[in-house]
PDB file of C-alpha atoms in Angstrom:
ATOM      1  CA  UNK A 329      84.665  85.301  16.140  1.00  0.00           C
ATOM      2  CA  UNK A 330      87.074  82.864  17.250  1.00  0.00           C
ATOM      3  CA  UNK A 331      85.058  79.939  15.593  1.00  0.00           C
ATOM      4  CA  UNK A 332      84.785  77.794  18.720  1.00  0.00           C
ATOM      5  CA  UNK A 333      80.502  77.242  19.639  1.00  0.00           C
ATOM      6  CA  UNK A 334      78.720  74.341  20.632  1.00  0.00           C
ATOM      7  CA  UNK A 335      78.467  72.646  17.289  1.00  0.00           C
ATOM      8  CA  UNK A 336      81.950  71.723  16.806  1.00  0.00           C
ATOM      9  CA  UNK A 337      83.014  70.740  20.254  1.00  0.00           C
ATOM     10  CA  UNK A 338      83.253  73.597  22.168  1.00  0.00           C
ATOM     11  CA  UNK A 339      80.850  73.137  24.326  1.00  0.00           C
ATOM     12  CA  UNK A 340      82.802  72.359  27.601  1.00  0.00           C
ATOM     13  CA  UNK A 341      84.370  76.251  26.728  1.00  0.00           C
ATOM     14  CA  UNK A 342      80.378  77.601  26.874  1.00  0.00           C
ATOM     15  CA  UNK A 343      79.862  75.469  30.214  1.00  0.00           C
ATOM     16  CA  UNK A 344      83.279  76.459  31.186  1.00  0.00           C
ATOM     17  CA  UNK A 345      82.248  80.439  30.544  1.00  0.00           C
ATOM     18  CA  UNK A 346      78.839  79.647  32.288  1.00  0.00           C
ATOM     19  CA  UNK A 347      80.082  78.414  35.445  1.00  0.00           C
ATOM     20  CA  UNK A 348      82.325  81.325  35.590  1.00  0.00           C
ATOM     21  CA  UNK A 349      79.759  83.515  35.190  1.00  0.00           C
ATOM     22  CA  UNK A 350      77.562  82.295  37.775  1.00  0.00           C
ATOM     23  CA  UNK A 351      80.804  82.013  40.242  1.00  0.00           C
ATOM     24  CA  UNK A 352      81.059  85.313  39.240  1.00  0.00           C
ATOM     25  CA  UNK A 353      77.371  86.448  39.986  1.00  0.00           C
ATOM     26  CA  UNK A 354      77.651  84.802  43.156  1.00  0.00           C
ATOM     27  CA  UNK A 355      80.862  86.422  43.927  1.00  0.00           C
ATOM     28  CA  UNK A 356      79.069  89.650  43.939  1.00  0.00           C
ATOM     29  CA  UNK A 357      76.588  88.637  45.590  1.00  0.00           C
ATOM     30  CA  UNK A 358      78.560  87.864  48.352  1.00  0.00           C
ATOM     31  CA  UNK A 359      80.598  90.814  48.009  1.00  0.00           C
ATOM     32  CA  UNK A 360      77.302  93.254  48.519  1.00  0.00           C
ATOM     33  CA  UNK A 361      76.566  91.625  51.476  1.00  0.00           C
ATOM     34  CA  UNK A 362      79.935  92.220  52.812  1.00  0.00           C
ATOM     35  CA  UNK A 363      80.301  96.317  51.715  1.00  0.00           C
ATOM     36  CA  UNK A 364      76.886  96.508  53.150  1.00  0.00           C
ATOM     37  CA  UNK A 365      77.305  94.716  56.611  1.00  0.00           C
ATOM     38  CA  UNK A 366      81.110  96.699  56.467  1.00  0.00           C
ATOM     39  CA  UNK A 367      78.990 100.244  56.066  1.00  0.00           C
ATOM     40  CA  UNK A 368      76.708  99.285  58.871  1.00  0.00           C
ATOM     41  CA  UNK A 369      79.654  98.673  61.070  1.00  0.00           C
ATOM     42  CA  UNK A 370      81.366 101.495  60.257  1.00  0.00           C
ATOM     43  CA  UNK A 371      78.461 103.691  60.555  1.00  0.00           C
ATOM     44  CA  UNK A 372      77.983 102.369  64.065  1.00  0.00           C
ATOM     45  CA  UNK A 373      81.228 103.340  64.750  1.00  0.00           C
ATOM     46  CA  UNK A 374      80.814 106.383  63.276  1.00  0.00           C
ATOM     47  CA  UNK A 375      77.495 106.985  65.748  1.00  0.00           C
ATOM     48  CA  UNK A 376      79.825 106.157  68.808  1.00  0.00           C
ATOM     49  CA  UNK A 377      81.714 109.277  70.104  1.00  0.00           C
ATOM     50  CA  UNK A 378      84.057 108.717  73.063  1.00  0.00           C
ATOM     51  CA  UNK A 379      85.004 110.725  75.765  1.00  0.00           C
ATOM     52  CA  UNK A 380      88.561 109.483  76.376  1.00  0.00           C
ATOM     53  CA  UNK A 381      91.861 110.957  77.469  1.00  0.00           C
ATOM     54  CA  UNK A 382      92.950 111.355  73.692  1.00  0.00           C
ATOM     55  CA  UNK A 383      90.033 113.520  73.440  1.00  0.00           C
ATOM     56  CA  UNK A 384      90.725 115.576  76.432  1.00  0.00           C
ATOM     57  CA  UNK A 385      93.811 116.388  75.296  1.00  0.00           C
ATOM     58  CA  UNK A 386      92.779 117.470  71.486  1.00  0.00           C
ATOM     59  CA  UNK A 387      90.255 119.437  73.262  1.00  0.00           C
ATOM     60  CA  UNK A 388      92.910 121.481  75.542  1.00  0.00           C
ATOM     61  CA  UNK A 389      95.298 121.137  73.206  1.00  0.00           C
ATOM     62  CA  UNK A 390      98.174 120.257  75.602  1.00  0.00           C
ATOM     63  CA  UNK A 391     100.016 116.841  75.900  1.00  0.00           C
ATOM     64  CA  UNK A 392     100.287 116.141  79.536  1.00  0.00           C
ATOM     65  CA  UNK A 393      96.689 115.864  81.269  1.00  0.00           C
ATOM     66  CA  UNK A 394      98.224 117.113  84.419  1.00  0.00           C
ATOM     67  CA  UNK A 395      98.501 120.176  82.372  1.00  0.00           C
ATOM     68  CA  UNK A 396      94.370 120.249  82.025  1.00  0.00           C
ATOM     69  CA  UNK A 397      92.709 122.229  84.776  1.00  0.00           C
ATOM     70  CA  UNK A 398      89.502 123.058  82.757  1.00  0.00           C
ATOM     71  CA  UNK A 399      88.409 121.737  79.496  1.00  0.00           C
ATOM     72  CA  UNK A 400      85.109 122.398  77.135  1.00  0.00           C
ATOM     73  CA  UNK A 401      84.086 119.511  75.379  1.00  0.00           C
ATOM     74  CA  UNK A 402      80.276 120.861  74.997  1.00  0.00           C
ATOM     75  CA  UNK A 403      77.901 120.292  72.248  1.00  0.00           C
ATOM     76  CA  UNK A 404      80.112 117.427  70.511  1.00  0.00           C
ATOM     77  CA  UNK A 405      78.203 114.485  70.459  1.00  0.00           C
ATOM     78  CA  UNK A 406      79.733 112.313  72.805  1.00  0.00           C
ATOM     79  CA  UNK A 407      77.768 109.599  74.132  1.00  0.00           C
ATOM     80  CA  UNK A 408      79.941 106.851  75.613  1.00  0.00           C
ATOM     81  CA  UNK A 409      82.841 107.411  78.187  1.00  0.00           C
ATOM     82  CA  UNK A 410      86.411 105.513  78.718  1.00  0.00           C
ATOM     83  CA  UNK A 411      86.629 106.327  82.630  1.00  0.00           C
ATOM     84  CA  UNK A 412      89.893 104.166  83.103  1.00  0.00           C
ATOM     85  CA  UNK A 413      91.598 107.015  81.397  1.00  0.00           C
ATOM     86  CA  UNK A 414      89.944 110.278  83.477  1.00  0.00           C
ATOM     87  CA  UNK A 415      92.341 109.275  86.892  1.00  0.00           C
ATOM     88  CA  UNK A 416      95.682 110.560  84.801  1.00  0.00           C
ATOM     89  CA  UNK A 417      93.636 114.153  84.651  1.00  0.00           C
ATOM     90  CA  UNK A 418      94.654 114.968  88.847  1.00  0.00           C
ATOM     91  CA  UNK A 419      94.191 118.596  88.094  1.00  0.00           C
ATOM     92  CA  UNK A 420      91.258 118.884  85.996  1.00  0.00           C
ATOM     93  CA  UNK A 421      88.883 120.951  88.162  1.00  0.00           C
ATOM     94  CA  UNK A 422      86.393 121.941  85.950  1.00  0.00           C
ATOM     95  CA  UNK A 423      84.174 120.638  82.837  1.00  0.00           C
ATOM     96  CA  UNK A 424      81.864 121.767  80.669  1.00  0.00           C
ATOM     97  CA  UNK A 425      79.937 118.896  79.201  1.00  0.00           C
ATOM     98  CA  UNK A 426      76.889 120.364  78.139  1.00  0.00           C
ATOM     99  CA  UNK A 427      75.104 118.869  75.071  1.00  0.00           C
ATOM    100  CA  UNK A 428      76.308 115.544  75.106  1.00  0.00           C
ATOM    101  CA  UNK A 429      74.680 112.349  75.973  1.00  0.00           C
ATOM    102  CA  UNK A 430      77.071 111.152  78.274  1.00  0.00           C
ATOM    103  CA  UNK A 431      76.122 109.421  81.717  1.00  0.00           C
ATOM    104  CA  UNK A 432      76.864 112.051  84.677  1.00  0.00           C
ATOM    105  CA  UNK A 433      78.528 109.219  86.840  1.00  0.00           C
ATOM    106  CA  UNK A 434      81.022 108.445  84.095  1.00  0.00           C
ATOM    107  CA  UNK A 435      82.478 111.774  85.180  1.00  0.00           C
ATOM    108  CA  UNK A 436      83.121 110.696  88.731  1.00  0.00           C
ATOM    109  CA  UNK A 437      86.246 109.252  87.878  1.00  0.00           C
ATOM    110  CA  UNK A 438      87.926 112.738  87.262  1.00  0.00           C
ATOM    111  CA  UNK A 439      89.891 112.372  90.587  1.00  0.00           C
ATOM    112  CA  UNK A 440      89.517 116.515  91.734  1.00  0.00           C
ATOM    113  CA  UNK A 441      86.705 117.513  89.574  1.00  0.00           C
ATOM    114  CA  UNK A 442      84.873 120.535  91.390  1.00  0.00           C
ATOM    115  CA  UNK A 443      82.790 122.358  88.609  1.00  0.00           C
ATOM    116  CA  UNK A 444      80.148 120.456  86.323  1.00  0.00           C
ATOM    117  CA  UNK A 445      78.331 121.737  83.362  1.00  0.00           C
ATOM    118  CA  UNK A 446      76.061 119.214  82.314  1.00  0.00           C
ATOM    119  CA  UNK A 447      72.900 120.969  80.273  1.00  0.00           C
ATOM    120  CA  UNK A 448      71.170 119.371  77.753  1.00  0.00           C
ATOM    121  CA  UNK A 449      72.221 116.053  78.318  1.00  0.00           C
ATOM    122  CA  UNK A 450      68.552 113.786  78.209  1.00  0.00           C
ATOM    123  CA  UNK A 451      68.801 112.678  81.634  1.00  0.00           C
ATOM    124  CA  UNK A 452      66.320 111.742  83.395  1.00  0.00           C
ATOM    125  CA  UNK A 453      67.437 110.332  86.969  1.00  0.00           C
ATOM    126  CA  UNK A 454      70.495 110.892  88.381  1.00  0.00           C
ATOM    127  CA  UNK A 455      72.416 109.100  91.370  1.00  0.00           C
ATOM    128  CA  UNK A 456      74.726 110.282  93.289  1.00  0.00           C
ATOM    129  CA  UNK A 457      77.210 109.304  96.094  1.00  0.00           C
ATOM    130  CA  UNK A 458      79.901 111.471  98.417  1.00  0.00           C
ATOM    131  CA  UNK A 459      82.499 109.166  96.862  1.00  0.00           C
ATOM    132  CA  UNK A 460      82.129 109.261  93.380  1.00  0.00           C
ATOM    133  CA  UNK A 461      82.451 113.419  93.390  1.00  0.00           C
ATOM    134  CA  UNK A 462      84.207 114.019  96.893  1.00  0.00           C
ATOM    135  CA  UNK A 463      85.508 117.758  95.691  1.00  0.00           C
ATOM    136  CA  UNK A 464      82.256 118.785  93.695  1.00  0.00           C
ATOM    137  CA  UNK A 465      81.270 122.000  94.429  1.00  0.00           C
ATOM    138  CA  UNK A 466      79.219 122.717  91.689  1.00  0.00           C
ATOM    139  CA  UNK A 467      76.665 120.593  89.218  1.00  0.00           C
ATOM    140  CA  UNK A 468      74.284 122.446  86.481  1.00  0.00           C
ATOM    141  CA  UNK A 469      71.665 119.807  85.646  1.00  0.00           C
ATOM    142  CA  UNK A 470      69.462 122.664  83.922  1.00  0.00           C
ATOM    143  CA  UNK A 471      67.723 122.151  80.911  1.00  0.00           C
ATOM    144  CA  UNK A 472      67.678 117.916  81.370  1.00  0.00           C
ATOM    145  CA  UNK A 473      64.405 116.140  82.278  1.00  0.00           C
ATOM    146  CA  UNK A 474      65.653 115.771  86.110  1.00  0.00           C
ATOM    147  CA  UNK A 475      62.846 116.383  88.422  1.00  0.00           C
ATOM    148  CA  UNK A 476      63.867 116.570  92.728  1.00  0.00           C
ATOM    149  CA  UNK A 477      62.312 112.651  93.030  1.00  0.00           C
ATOM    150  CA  UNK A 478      64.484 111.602  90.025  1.00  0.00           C
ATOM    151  CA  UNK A 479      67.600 112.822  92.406  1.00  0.00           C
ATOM    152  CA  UNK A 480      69.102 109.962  94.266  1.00  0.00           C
ATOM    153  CA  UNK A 481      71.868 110.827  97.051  1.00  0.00           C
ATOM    154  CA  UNK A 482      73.203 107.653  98.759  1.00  0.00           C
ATOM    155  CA  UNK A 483      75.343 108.271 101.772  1.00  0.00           C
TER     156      UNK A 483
END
């Protein structure tokens, strides 16, 4: 024991130790709050999967997306689209995006896209115009909770 207590003038070392300890407490405190609003974040990021050029190109495996002329990217949980990057893909004819839950009109903004798989993606109405899919030839909606009425065409 280093001798020092409260009886011969140490206490301003136990107040001293005190408030330390309760800086300390509050510290962590703190510090829980922040790791668990940081895990929250990340796990909301984590939740997010994009369908971006990046992607694409990981799924084709090539580097140049004029390179891409058909590309599976079914069944991996994508559910949020980065359409500024789909015009660079000018020769990408055909997709498979089956088991996702992306939104069909994201895909519009493949410039020459003719072929669409698109089962098993939860939607439920769909809208549709000439000039967001002006080469489409063909669009599997199967096995979504589309009915005819839910179809909107606008010309």
């Amino acid at each position: 024991s280093s001798g020092i207590n409260a009886e011969y003038g140490g206490a301003w070392l136990v107040e001293h130790q005190e408030a330390q300890h309760r800086r300390f407490h509050s510290f962590l405190l703190y510090d829980q709050d922040y790791i668990q609003q940081r895990q929250q974040e990340e796990e909301e990021l984590k939740n997010e999967r994009v369908l971006d050029g990046y992607f694409l190109l990981n799924c084709a495996k090539l580097d140049d997306p004029q390179d891409i002329c058909s590309v599976d990217i079914s069944n991996k949980g994508l559910n949020t689209a980065k359409e500024e990057d789909f015009e660079l893909f000018n020769n990408l004819f055909h997709i498979n995006a089956a088991e996702n839950s992306l939104r069909l009109e994201s895909l519009s903004a493949f410039p020459m896209v003719r072929e669409i798989q698109f089962q098993f993606n939860s939607l439920s109405k769909v809208k549709l115009s000439p000039y967001n899919f002006p080469h489409l030839d063909t669009l599997d909606l199967s096995y979504n909770q589309v009915t005819h009425s839910a179809i909107l065409i606008r010309v």
